[in-house]
PDB file of C-alpha atoms in Angstrom:
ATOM      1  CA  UNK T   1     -61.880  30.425 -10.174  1.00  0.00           C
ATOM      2  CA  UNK T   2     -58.088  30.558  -9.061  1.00  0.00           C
ATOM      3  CA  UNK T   3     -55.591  29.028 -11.180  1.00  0.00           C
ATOM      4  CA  UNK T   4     -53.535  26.691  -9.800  1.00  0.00           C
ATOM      5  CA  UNK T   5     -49.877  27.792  -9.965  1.00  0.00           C
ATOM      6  CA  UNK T   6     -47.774  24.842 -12.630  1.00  0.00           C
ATOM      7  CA  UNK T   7     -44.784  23.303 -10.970  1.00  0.00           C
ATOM      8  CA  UNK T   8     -41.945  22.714 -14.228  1.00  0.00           C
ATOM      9  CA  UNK T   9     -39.145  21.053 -11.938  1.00  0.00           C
ATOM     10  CA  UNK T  10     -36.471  23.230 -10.513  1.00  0.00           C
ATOM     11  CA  UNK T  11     -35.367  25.832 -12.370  1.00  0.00           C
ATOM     12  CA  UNK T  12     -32.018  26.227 -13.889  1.00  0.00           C
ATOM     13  CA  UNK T  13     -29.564  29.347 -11.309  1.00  0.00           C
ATOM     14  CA  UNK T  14     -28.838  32.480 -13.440  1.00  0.00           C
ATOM     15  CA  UNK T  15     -26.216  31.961 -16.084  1.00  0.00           C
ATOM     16  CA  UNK T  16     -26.124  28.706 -16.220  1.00  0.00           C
ATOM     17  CA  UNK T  17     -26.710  28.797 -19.933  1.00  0.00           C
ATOM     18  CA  UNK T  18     -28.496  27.467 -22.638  1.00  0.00           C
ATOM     19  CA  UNK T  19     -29.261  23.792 -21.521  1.00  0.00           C
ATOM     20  CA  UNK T  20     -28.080  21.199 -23.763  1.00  0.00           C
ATOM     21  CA  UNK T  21     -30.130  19.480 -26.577  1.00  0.00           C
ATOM     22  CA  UNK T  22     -30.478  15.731 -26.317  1.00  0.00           C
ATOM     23  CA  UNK T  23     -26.790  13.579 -27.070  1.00  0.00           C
ATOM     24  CA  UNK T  24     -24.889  17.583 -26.539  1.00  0.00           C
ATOM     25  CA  UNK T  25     -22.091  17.463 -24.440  1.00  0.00           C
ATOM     26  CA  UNK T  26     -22.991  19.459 -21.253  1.00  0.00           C
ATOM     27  CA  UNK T  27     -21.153  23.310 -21.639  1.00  0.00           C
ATOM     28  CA  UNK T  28     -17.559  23.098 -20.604  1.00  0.00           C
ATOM     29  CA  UNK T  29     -17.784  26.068 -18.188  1.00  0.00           C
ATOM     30  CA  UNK T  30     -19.080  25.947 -14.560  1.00  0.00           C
ATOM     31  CA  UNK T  31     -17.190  25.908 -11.518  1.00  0.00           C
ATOM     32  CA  UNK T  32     -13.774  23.912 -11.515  1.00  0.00           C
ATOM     33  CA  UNK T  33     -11.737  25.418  -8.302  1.00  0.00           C
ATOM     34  CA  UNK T  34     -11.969  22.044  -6.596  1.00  0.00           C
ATOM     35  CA  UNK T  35     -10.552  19.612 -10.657  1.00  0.00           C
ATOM     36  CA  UNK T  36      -7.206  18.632  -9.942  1.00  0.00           C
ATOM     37  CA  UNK T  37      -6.198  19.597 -13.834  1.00  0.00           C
ATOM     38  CA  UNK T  38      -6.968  22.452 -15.668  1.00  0.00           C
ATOM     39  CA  UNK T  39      -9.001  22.314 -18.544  1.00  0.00           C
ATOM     40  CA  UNK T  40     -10.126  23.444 -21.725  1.00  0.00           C
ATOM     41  CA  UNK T  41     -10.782  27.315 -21.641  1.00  0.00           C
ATOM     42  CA  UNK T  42      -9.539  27.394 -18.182  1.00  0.00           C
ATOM     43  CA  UNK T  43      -6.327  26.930 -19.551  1.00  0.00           C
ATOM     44  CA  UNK T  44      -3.839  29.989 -20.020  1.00  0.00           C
ATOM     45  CA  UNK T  45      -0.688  29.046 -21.905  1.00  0.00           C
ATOM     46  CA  UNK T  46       0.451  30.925 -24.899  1.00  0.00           C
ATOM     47  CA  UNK T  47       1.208  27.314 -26.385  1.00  0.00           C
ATOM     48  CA  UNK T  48       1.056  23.955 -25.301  1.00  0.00           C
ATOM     49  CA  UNK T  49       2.693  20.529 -26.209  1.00  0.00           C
ATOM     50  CA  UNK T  50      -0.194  18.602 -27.282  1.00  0.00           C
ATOM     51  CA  UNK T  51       0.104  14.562 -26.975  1.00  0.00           C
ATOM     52  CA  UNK T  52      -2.858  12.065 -26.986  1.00  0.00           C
ATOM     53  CA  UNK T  53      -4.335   9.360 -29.619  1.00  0.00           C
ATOM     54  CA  UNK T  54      -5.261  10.217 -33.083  1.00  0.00           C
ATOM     55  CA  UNK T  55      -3.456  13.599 -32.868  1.00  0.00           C
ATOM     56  CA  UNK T  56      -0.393  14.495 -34.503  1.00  0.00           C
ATOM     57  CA  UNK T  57       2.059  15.000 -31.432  1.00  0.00           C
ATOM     58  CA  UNK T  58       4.287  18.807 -31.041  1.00  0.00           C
ATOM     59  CA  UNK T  59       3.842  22.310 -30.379  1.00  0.00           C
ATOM     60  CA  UNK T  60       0.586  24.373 -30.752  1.00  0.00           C
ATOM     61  CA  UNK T  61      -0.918  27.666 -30.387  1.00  0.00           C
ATOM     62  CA  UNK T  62      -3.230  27.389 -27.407  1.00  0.00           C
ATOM     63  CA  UNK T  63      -6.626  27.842 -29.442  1.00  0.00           C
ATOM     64  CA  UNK T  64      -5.325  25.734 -32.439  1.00  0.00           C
ATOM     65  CA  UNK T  65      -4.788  23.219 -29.724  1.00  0.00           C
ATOM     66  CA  UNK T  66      -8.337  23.875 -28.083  1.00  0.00           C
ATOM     67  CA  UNK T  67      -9.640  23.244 -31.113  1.00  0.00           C
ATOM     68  CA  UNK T  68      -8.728  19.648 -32.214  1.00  0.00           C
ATOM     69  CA  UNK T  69      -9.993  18.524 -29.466  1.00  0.00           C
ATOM     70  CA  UNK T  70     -13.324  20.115 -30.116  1.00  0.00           C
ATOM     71  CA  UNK T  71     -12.958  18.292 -33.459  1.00  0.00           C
ATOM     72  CA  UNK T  72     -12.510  14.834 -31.736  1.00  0.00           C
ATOM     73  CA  UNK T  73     -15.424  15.787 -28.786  1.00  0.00           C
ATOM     74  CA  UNK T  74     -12.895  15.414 -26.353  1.00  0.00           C
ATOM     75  CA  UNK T  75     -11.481  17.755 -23.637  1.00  0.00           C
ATOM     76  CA  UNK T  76      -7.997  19.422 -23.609  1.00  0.00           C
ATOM     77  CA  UNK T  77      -6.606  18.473 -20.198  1.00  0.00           C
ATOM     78  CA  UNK T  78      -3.047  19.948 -18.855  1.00  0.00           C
ATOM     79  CA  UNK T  79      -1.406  17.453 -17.422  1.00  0.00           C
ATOM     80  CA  UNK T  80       2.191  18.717 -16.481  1.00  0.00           C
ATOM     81  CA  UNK T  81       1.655  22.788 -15.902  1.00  0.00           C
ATOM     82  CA  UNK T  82       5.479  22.817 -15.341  1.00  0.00           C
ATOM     83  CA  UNK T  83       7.016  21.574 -18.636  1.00  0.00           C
ATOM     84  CA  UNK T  84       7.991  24.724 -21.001  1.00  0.00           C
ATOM     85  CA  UNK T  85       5.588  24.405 -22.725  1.00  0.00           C
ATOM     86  CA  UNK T  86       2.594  22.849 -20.823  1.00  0.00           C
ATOM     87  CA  UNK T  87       1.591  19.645 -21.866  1.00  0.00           C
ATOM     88  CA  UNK T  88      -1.680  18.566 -22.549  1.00  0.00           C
ATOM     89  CA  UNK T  89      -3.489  15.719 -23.727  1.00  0.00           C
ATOM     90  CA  UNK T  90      -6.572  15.124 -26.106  1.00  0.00           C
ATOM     91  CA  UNK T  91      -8.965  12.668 -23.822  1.00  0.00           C
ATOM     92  CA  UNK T  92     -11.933  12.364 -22.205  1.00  0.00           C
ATOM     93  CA  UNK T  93     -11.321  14.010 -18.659  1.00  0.00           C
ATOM     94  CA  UNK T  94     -14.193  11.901 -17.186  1.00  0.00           C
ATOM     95  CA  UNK T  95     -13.037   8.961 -18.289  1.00  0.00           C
ATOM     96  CA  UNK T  96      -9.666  10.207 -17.220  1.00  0.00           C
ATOM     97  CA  UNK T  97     -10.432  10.676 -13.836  1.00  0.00           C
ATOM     98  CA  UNK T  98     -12.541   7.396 -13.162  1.00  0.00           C
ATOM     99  CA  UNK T  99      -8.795   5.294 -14.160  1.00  0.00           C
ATOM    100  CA  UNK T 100      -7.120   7.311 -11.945  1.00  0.00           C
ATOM    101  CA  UNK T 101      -9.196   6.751  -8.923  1.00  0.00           C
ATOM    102  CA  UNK T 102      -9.693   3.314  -9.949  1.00  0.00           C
ATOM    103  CA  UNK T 103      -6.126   3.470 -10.658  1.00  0.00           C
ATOM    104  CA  UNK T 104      -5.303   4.776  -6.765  1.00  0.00           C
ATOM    105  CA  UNK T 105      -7.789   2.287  -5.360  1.00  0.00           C
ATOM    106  CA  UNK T 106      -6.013  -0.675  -6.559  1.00  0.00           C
ATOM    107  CA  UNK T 107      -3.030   0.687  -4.849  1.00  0.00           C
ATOM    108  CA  UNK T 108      -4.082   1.155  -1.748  1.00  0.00           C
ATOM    109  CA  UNK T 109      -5.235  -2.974  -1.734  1.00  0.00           C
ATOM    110  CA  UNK T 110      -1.790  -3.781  -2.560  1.00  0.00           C
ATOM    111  CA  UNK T 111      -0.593  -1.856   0.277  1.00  0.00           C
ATOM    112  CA  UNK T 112       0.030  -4.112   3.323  1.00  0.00           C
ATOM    113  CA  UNK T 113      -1.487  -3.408   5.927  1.00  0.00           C
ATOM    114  CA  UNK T 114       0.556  -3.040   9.344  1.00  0.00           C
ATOM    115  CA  UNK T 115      -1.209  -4.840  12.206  1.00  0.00           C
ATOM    116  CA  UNK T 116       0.142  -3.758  15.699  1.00  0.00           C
ATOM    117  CA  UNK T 117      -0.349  -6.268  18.895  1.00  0.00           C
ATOM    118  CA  UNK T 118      -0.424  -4.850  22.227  1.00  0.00           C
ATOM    119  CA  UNK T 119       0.988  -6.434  25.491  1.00  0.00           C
ATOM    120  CA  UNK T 120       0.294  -4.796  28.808  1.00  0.00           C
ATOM    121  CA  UNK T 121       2.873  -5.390  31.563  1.00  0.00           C
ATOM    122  CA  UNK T 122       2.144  -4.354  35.543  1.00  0.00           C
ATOM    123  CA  UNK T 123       5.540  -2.343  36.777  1.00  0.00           C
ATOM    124  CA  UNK T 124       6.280  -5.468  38.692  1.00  0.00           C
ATOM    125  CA  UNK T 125       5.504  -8.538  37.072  1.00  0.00           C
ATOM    126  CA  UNK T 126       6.759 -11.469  37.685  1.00  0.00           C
ATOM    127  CA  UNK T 127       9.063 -13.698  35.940  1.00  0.00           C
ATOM    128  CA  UNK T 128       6.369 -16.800  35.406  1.00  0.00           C
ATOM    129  CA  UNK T 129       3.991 -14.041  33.327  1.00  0.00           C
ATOM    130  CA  UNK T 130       7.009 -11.834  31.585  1.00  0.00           C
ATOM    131  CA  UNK T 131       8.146 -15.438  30.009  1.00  0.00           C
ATOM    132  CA  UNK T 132       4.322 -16.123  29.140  1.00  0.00           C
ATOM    133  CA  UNK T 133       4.236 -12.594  27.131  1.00  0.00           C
ATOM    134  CA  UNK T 134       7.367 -13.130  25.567  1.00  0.00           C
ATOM    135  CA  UNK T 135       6.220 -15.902  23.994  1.00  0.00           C
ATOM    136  CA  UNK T 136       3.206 -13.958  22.460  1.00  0.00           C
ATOM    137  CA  UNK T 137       5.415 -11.576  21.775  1.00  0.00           C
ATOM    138  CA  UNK T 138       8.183 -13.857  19.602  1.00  0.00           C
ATOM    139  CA  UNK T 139       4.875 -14.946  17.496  1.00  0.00           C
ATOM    140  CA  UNK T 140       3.186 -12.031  16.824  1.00  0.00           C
ATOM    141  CA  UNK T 141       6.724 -10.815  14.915  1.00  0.00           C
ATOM    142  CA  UNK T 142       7.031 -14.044  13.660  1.00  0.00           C
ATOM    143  CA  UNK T 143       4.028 -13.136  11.665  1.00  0.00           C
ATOM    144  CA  UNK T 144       5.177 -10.220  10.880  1.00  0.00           C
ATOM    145  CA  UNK T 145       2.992  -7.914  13.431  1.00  0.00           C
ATOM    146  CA  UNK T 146       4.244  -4.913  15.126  1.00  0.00           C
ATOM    147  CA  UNK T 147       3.986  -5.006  19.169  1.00  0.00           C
ATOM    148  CA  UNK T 148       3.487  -2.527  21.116  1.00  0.00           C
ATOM    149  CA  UNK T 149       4.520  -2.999  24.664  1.00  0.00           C
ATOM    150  CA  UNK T 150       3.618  -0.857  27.400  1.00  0.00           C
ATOM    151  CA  UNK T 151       3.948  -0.571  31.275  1.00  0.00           C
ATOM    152  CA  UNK T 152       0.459   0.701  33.225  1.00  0.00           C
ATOM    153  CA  UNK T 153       1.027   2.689  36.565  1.00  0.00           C
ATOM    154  CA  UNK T 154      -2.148   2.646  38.411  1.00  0.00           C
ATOM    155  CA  UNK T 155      -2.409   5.090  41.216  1.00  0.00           C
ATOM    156  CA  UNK T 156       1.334   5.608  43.262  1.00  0.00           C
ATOM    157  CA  UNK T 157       2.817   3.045  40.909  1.00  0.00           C
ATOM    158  CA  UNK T 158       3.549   5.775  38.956  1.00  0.00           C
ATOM    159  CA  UNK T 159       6.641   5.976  41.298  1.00  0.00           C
ATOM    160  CA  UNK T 160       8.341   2.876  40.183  1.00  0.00           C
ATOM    161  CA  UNK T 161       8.412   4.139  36.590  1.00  0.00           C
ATOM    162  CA  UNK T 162      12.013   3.918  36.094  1.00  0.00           C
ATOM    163  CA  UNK T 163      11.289  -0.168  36.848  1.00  0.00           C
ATOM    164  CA  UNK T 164       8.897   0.081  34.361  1.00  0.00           C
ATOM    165  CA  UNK T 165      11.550   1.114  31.915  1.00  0.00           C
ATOM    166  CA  UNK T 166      13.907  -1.724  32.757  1.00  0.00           C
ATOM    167  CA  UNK T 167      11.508  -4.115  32.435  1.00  0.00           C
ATOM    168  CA  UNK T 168      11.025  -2.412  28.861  1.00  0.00           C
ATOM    169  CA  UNK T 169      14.328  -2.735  27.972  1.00  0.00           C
ATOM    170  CA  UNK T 170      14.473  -5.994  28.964  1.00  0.00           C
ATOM    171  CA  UNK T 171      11.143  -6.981  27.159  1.00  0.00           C
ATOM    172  CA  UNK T 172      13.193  -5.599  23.937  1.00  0.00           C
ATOM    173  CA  UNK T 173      16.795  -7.019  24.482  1.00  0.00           C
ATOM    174  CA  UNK T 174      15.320 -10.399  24.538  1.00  0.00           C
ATOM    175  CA  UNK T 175      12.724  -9.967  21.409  1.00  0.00           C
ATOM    176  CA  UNK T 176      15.956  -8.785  19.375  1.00  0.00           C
ATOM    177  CA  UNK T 177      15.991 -11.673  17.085  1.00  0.00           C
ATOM    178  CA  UNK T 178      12.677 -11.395  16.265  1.00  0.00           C
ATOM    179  CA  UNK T 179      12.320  -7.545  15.897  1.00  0.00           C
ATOM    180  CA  UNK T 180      14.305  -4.213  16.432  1.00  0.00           C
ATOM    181  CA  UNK T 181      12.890  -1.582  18.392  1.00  0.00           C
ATOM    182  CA  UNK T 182      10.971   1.331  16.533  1.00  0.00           C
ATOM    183  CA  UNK T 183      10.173   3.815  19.256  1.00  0.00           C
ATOM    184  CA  UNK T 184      12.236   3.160  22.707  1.00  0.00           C
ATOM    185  CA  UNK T 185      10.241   4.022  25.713  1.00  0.00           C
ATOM    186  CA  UNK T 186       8.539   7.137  26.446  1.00  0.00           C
ATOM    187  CA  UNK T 187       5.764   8.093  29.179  1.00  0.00           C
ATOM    188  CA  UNK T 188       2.820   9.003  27.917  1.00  0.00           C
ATOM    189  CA  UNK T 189       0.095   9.563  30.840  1.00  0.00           C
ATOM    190  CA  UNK T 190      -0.210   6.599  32.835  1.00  0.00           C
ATOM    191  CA  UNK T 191       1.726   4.433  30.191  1.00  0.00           C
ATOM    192  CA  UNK T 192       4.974   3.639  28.858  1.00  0.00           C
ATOM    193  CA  UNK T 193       5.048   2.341  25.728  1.00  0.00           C
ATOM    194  CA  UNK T 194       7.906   0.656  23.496  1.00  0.00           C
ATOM    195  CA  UNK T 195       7.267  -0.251  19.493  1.00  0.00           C
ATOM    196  CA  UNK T 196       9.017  -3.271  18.013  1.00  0.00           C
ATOM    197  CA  UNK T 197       8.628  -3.920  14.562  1.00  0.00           C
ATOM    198  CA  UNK T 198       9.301  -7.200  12.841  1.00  0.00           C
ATOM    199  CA  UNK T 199      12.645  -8.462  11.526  1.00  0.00           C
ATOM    200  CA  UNK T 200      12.794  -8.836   7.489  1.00  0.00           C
ATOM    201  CA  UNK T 201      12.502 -12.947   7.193  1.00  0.00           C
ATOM    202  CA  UNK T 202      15.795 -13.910   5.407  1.00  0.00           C
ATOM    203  CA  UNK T 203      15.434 -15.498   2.379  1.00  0.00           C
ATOM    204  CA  UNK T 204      14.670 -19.686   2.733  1.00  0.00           C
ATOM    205  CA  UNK T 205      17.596 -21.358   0.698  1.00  0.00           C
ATOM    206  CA  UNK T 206      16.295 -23.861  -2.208  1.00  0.00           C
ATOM    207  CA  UNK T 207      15.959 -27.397  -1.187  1.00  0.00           C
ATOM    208  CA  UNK T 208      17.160 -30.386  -2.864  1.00  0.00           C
ATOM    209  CA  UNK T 209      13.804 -32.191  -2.804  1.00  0.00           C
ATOM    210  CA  UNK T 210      12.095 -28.716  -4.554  1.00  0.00           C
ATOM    211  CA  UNK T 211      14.266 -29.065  -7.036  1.00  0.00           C
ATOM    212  CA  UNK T 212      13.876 -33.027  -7.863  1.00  0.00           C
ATOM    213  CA  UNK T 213      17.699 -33.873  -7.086  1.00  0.00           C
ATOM    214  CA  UNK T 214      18.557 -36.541  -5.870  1.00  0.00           C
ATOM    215  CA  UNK T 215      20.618 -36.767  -2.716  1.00  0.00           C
ATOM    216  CA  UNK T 216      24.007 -37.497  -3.220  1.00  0.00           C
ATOM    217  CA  UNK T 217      25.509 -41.122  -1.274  1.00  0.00           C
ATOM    218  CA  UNK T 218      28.833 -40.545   0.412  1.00  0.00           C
ATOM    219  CA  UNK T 219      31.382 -43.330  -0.877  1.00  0.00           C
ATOM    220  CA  UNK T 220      32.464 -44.115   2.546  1.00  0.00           C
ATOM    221  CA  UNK T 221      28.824 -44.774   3.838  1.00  0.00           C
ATOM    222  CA  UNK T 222      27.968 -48.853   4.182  1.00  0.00           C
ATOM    223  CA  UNK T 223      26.196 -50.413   1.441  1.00  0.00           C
ATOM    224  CA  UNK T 224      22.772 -52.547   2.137  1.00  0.00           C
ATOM    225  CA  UNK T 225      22.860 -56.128   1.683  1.00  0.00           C
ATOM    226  CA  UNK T 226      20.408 -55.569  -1.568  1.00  0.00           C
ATOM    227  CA  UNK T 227      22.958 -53.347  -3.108  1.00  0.00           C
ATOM    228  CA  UNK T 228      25.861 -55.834  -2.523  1.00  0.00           C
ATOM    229  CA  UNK T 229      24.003 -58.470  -3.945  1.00  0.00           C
ATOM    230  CA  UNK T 230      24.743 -59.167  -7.686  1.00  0.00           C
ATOM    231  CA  UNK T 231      21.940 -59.790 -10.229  1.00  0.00           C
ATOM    232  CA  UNK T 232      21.516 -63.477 -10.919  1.00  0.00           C
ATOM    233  CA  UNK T 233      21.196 -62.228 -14.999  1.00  0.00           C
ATOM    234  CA  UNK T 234      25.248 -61.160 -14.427  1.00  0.00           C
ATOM    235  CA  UNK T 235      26.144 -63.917 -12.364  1.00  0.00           C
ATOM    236  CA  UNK T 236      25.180 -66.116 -15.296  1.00  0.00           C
ATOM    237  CA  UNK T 237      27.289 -63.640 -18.036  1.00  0.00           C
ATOM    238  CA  UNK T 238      29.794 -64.228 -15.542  1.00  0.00           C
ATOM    239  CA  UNK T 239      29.715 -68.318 -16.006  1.00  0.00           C
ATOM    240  CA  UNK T 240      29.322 -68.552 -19.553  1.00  0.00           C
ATOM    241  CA  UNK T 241      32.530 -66.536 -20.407  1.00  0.00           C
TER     242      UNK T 241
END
């Protein structure tokens, strides 16, 4: 009777090495072209500066260095190769590397993010649908979009495209309190296209009410009735003196 051939699981490539025994750290070799520091034994400095917690901050020999860290279970990661001597620090490069993606995702949210409007014109439109765009137009930077305005030649139109660059102008010259102009026109295919980007809002000036004072009266304004009147308490002060 045929034995059956046992399947173990997939079987470890040539030189890998020894696999590591249960709460090991996995072996520090292995391929590292694509880390974005060098580390441990891939490092080649005579001596490094070595910097990190619990570890007694200056100059070391490159194995004494090496070393420590293997004392602390941690890796030895270089992380300015330009200094004289390298520095390096004593961390955990896993650990290292998940704050600084988390690190670079938190920057990109905080980045705004531009939003661009477009606004199609015809190479002769009229003045009844320019005004009706501009209007779009003055809100869209009021919000603090970007527009992008552009002229369409369909078919022989294409021969009226120095109209179409007027009207661009034109579109910009009267948007210029609301936004400059980023990119004046240019033909591209059947298009000419203009960018406007948004004017920096100046800063709103503090109001009285914000700041709980009290408008002042001018002296030469009329007084009510109720504020000429005297208090009937004073009038009787007045009477017994």
């Amino acid at each position: 009777m045929e034995k059956k051939p046992q399947f173990g699981g997939p079987r470890r490539p040539m030189g890998a090495g020894p696999r590591p025994r249960p709460g090991q750290r996995p072996a520090r070799g292995g391929d590292r072209r694509n880390e974005p520091y060098i580390v441990n034994e891939h490092i080649r400095a005579r001596e490094v500066r070595l910097v990190g917690d619990n570890v007694e901050q200056g100059i070391y020999p490159l194995q004494q260095a090496q070393r420590i860290a293997e004392q602390q279970e941690l890796d030895l990661v270089m992380i300015s190769p330009t200094a004289e001597p390298p520095v390096c620090r004593v961390i955990d490069y896993q650990k290292f590397l998940y704050q600084q993606k988390k690190r670079q995702k938190e920057q990109k949210a905080k980045a705004a993010k531009v939003v661009v409007k477009e606004i199609r014109f015809g190479p002769q439109t009229d003045d009844h649908d320019y005004n009706f765009k501009l209007k779009h137009a003055q809100g869209f930077l009021k919000e603090g979009s970007k527009v992008k305005a552009y002229v369409f030649f369909r078919g022989r139109s294409i021969l009226f495209k120095e109209q179409g660059e007027v009207l661009l102008l034109r579109f910009a010259n009267d948007l210029e309190e609301y936004g400059k102009v980023e990119q004046m026109p240019v033909l591209e295919g059947k298009r000419m296209i203009i960018m406007i980007s948004p004017l920096k809002a100046p800063a709103k000036p503090k109001e009285d009410k914000a700041r709980g004072d009290k408008p002042k009266r001018d002296d030469n304004q009329e007084r009510t009735p109720a504020e000429t009147e005297t208090p009937s308490g004073a009038e009787a002060e007045t009477g017994n003196e």
